[in-house]
Coordinates of N, CA, C and O in Angstrom, one line a residue:
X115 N -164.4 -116.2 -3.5 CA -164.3 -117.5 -2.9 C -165.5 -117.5 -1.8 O -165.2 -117.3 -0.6
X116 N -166.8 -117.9 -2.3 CA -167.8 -118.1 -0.8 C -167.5 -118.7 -0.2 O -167.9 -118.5 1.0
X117 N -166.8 -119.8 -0.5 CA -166.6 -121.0 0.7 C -165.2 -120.8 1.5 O -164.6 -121.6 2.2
X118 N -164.8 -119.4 1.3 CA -164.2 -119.3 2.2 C -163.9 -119.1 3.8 O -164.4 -118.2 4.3
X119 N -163.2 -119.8 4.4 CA -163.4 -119.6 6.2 C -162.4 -118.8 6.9 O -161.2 -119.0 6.9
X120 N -162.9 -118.1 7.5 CA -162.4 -116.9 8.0 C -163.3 -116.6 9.6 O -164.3 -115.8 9.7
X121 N -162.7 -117.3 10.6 CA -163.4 -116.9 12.0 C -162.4 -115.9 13.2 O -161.2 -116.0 13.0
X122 N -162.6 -115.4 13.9 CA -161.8 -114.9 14.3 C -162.3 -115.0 16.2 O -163.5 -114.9 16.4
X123 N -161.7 -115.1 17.0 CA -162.1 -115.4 18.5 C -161.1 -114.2 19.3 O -160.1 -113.6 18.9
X124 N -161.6 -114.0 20.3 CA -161.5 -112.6 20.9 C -161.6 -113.3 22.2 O -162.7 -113.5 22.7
X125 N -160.4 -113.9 22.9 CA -160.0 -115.0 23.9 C -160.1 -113.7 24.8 O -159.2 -112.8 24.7
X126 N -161.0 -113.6 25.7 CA -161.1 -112.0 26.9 C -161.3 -113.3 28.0 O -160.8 -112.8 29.1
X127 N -161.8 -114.8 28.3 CA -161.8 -115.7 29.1 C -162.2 -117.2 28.8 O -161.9 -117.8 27.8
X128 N -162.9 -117.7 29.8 CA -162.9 -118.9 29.2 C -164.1 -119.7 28.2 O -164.1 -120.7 27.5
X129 N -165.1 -118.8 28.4 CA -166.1 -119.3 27.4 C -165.6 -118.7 25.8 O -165.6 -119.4 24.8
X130 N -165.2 -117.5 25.7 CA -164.7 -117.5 24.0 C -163.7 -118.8 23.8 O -163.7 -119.5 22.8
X131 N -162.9 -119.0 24.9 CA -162.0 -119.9 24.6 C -162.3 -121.3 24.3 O -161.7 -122.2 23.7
X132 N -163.5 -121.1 25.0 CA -164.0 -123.1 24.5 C -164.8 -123.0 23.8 O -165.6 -124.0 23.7
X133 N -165.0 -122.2 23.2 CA -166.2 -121.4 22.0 C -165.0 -122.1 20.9 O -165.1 -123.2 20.4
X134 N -164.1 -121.4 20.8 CA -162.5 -121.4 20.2 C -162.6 -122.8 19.7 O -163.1 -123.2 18.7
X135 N -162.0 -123.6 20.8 CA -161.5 -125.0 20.5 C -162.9 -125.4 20.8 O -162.8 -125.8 21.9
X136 N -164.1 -125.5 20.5 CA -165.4 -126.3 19.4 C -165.1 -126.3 18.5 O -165.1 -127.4 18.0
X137 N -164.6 -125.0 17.6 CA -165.2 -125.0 16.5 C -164.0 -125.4 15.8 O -164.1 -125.7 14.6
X138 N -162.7 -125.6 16.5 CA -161.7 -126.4 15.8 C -161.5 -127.6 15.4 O -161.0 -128.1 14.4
X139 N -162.1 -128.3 17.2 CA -162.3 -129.7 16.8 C -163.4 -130.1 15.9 O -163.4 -131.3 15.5
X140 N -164.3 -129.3 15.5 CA -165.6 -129.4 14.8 C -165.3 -129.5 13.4 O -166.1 -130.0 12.6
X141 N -164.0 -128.7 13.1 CA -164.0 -128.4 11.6 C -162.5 -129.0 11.1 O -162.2 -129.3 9.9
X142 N -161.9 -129.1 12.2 CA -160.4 -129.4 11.9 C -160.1 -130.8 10.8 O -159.2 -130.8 9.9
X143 N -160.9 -131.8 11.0 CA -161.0 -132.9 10.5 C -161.8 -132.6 9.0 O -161.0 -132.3 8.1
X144 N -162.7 -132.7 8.8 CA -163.5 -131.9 7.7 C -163.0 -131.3 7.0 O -163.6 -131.6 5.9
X145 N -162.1 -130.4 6.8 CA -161.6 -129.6 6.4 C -160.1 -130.1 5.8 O -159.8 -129.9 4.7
X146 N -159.3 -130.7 6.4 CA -158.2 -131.5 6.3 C -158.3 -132.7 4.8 O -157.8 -132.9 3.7
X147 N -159.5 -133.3 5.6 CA -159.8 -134.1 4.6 C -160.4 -133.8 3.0 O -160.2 -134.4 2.0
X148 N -160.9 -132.7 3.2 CA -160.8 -132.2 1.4 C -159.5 -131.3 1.2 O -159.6 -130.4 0.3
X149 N -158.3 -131.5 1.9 CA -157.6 -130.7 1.4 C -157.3 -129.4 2.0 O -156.2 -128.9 1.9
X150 N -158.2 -129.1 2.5 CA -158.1 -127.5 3.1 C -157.8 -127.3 4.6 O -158.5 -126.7 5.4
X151 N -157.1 -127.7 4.8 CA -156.4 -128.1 6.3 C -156.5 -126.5 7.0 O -156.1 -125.5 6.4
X152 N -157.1 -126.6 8.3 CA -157.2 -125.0 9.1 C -156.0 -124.6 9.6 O -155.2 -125.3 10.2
X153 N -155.9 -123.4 9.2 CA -154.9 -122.6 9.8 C -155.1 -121.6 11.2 O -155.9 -120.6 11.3
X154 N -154.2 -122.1 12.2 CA -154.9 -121.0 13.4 C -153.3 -120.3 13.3 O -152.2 -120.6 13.0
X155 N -154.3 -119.2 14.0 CA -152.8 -118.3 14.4 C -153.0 -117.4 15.5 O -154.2 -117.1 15.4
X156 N -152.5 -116.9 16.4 CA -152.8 -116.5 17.4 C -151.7 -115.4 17.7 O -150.5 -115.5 17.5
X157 N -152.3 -114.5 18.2 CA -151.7 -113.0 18.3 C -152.4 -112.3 19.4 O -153.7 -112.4 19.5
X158 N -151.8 -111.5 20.2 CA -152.7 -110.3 21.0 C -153.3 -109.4 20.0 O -153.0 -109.2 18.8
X159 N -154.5 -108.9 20.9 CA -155.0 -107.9 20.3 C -154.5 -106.8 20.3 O -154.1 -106.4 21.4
X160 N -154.3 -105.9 19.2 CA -153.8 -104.7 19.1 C -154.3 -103.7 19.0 O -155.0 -103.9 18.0
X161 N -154.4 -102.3 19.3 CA -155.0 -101.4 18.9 C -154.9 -101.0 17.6 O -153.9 -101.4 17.0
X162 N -155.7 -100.2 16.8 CA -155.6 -99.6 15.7 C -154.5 -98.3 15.9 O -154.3 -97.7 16.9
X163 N -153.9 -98.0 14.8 CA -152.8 -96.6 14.5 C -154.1 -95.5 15.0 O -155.3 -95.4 14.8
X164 N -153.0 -94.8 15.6 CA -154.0 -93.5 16.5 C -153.8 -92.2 15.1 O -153.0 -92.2 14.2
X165 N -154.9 -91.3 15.5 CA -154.7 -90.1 14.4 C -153.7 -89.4 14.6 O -153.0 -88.9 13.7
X166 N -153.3 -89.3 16.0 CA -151.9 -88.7 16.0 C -151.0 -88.9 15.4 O -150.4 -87.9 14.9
X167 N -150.4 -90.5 15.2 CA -149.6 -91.3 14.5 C -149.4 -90.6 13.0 O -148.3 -90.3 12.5
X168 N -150.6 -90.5 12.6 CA -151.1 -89.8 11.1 C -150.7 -88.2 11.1 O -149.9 -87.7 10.3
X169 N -151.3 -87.7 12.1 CA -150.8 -86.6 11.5 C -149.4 -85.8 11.5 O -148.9 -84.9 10.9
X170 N -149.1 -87.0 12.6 CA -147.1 -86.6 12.5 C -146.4 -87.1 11.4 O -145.5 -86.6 10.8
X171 N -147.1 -88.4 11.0 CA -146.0 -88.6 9.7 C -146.4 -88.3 8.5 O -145.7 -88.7 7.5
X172 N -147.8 -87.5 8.4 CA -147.9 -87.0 7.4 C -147.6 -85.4 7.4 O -147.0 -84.8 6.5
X173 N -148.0 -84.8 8.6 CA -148.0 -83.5 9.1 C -146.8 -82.8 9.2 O -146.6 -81.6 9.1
X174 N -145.7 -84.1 9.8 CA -144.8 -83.1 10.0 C -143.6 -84.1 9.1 O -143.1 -83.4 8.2
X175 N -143.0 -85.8 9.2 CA -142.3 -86.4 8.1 C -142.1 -85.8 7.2 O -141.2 -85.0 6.9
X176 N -143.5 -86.6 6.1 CA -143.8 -86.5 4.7 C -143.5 -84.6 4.4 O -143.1 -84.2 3.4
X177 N -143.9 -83.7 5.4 CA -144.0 -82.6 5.0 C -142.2 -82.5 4.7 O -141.5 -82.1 3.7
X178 N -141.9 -83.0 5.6 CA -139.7 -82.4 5.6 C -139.9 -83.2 4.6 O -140.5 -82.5 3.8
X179 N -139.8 -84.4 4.1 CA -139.2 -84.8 3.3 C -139.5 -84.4 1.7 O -138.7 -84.6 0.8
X180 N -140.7 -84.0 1.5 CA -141.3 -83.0 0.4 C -140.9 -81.9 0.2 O -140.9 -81.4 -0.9
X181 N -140.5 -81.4 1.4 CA -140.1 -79.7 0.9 C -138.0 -79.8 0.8 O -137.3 -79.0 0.2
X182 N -137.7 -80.8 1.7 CA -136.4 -80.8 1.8 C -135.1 -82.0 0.8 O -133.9 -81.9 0.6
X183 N -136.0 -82.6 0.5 CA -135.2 -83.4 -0.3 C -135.6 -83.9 -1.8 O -136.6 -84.5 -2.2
X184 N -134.4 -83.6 -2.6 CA -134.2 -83.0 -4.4 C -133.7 -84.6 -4.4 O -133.0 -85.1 -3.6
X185 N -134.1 -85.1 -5.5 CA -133.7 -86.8 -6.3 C -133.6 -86.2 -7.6 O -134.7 -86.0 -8.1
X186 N -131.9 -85.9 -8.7 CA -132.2 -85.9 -10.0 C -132.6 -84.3 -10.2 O -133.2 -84.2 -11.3
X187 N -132.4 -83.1 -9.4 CA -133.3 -81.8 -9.6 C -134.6 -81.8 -9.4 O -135.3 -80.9 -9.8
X188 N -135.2 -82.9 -9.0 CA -136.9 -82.5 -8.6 C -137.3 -82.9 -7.2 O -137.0 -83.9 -6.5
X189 N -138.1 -82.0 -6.9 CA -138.7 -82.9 -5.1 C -139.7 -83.4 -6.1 O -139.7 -83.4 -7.3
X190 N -141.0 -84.1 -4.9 CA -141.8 -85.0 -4.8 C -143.1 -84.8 -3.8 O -142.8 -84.4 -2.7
X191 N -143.9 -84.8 -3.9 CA -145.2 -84.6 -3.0 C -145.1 -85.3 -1.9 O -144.2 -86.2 -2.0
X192 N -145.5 -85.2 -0.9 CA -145.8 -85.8 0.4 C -146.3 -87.6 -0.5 O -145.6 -88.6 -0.7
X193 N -147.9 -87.2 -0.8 CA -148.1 -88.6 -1.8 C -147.5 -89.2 -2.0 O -147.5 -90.2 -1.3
X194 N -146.5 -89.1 -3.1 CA -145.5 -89.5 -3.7 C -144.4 -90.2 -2.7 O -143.8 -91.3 -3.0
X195 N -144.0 -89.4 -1.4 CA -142.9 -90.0 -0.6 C -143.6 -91.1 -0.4 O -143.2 -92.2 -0.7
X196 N -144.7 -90.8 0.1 CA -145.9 -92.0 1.0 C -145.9 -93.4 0.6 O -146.0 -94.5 1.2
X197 N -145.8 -93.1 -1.2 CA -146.4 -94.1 -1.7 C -144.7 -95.0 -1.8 O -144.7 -96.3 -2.0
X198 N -143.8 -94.3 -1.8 CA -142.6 -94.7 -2.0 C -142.3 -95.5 -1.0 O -142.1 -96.7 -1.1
X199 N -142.2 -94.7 0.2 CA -141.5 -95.7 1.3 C -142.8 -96.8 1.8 O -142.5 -97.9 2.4
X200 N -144.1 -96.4 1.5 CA -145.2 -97.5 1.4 C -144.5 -98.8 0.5 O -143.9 -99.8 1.0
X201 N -144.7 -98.7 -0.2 CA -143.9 -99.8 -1.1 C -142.8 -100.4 -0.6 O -142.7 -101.5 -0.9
X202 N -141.7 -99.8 0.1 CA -140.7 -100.1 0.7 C -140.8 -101.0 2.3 O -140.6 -102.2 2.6
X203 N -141.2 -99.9 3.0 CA -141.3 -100.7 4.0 C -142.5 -101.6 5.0 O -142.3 -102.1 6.1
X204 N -143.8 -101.6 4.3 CA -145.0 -102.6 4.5 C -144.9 -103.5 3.9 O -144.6 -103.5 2.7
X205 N -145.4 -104.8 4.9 CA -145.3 -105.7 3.8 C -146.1 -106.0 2.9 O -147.2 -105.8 3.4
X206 N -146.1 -106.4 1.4 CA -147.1 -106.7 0.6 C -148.1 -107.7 0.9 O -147.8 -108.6 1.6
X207 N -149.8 -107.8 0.1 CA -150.1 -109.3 0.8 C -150.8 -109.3 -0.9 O -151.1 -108.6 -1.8
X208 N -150.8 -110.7 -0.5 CA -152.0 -111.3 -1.7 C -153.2 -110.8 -2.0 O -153.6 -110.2 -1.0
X209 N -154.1 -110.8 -3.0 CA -155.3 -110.4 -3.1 C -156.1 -111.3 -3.9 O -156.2 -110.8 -5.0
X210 N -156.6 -112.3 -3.8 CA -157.8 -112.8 -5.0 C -158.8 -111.7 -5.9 O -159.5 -110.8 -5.4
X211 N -158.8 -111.9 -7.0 CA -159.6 -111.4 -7.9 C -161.0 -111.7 -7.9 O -161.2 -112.7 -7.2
X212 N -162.2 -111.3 -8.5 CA -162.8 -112.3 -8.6 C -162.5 -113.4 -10.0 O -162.8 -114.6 -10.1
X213 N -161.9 -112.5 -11.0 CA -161.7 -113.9 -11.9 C -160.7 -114.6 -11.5 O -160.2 -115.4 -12.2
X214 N -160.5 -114.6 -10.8 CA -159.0 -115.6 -10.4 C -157.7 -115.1 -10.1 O -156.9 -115.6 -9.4
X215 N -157.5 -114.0 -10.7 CA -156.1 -113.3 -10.9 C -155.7 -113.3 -9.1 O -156.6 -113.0 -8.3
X216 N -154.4 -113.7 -8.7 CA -153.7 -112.9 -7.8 C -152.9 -111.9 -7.7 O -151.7 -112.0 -8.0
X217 N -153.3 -111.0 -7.3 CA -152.6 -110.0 -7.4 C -151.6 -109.5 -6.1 O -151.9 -110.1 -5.0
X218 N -150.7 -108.6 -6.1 CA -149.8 -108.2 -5.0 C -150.1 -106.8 -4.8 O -150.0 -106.0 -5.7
X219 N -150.6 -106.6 -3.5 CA -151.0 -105.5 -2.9 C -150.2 -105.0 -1.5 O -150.2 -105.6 -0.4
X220 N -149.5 -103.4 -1.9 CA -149.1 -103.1 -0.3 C -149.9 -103.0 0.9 O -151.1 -102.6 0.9
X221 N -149.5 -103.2 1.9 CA -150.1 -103.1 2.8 C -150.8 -101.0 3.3 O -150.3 -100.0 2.9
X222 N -152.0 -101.3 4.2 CA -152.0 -99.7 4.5 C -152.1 -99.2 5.4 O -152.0 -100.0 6.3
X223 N -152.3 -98.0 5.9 CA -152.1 -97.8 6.4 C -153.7 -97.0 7.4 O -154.0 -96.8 8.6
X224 N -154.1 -96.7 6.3 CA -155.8 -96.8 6.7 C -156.4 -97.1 7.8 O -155.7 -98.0 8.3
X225 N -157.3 -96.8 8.5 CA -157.8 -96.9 10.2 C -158.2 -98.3 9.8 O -159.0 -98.5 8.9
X226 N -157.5 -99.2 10.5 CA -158.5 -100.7 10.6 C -157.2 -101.3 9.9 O -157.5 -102.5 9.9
X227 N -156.1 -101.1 9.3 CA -155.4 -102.0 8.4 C -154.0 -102.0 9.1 O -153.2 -102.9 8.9
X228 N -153.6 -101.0 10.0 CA -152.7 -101.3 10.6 C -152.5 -100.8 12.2 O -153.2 -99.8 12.5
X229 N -151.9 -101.3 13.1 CA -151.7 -101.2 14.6 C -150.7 -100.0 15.1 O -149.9 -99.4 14.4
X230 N -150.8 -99.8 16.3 CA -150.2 -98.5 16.8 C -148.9 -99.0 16.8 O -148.1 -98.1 16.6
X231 N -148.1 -100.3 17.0 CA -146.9 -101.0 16.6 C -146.5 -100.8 15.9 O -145.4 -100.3 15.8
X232 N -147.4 -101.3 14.7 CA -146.9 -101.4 13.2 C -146.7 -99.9 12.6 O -145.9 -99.7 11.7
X233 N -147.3 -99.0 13.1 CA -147.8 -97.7 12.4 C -146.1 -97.2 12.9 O -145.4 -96.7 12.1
X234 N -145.7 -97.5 14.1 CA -144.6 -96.6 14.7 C -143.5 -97.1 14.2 O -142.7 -96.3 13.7
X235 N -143.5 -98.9 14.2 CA -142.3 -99.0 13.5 C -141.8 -99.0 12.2 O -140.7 -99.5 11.9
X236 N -143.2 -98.2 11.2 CA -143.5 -98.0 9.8 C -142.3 -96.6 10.0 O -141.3 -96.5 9.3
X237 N -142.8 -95.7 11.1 CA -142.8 -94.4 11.0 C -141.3 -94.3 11.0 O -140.7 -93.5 10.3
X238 N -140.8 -95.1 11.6 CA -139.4 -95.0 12.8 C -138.6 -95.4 11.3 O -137.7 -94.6 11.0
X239 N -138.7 -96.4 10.5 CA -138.3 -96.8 9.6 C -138.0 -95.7 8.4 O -137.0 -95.4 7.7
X240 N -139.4 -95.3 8.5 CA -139.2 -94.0 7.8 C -137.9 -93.2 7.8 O -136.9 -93.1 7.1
X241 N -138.2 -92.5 8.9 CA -136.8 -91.7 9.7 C -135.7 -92.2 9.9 O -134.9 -91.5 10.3
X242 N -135.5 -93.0 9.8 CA -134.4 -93.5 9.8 C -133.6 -93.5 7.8 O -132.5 -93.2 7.3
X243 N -134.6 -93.8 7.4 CA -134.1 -93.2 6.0 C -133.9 -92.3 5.3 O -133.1 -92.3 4.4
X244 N -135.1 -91.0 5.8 CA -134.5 -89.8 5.6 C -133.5 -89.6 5.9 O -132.8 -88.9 5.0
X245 N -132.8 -90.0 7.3 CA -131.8 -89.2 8.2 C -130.7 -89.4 7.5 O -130.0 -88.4 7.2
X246 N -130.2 -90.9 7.0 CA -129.1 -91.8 6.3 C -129.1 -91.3 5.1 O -128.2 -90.5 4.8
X247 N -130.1 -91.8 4.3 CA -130.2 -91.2 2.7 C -130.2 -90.2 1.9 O -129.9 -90.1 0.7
X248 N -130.7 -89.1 3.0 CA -131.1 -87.7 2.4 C -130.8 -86.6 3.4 O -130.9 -85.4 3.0
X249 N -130.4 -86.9 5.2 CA -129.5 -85.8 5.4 C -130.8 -85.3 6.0 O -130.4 -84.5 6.9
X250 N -132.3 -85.5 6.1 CA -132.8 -85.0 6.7 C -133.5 -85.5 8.1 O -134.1 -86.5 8.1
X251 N -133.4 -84.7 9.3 CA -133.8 -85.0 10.8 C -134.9 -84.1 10.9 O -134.9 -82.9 10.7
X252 N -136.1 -85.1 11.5 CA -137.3 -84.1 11.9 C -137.2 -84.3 13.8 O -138.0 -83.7 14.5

């Protein structure tokens, strides 16, 4: 999609801010009228998931729940948990193709894709399912 719009404003005072509302009133109409009406959305800024975050819930989580818990007579890789409770508890988003296809993609977890919020209450989620499900407390 080239003609896609995607701006993003970093409100630190009042000139990004009227930077901001230019370019809304500039395009808001325009945009409306063929149909493609702007969407704003507005959120604080968040930091990115710290490495720490990572290496606890891979380092020490994923590790208990790999070595400690049997589904059926088999454990499961760290990977494998990851990718499990990934699917479970992120949310999915859309993806355009370039042929067209939409596809459904989990969310990740990756530096830049998710926040020290989201990362924790990914994590906490986590544990909380081991503890219930499987009996295991890290």
């Amino acid at each position: 999609m080239s003609d896609a719009l995607h701006r993003e404003f970093l409100l630190t005072g009042e000139v990004p801010a009227a930077a901001m509302w230019q370019f809304v009133k500039s395009n808001a109409r325009p945009f409306a009228e063929r149909g493609h009406p702007l969407r704003v959305i507005v959120t604080d800024e968040e930091e990115d998931r710290l490495e720490q975050q990572i290496r606890y819930y891979f380092g020490v989580v994923m590790k208990a729940v790999a070595e400690n818990v049997w589904v059926d007579g088999q454990q499961f890789s760290k990977e494998v948990w990851h990718q499990h409770f990934a699917r479970k508890f992120l949310p999915p988003t859309e993806m355009i193709l370039p042929d067209g296809e939409v596809v459904i993609v989990r969310a990740s977890i990756a530096r830049g894709k998710i926040g020290v919020r989201a990362m924790a209450k990914f994590t906490e989620e986590v544990l909380s399912e081991i503890a219930t499900e499987h009996g295991v407390t890290v």
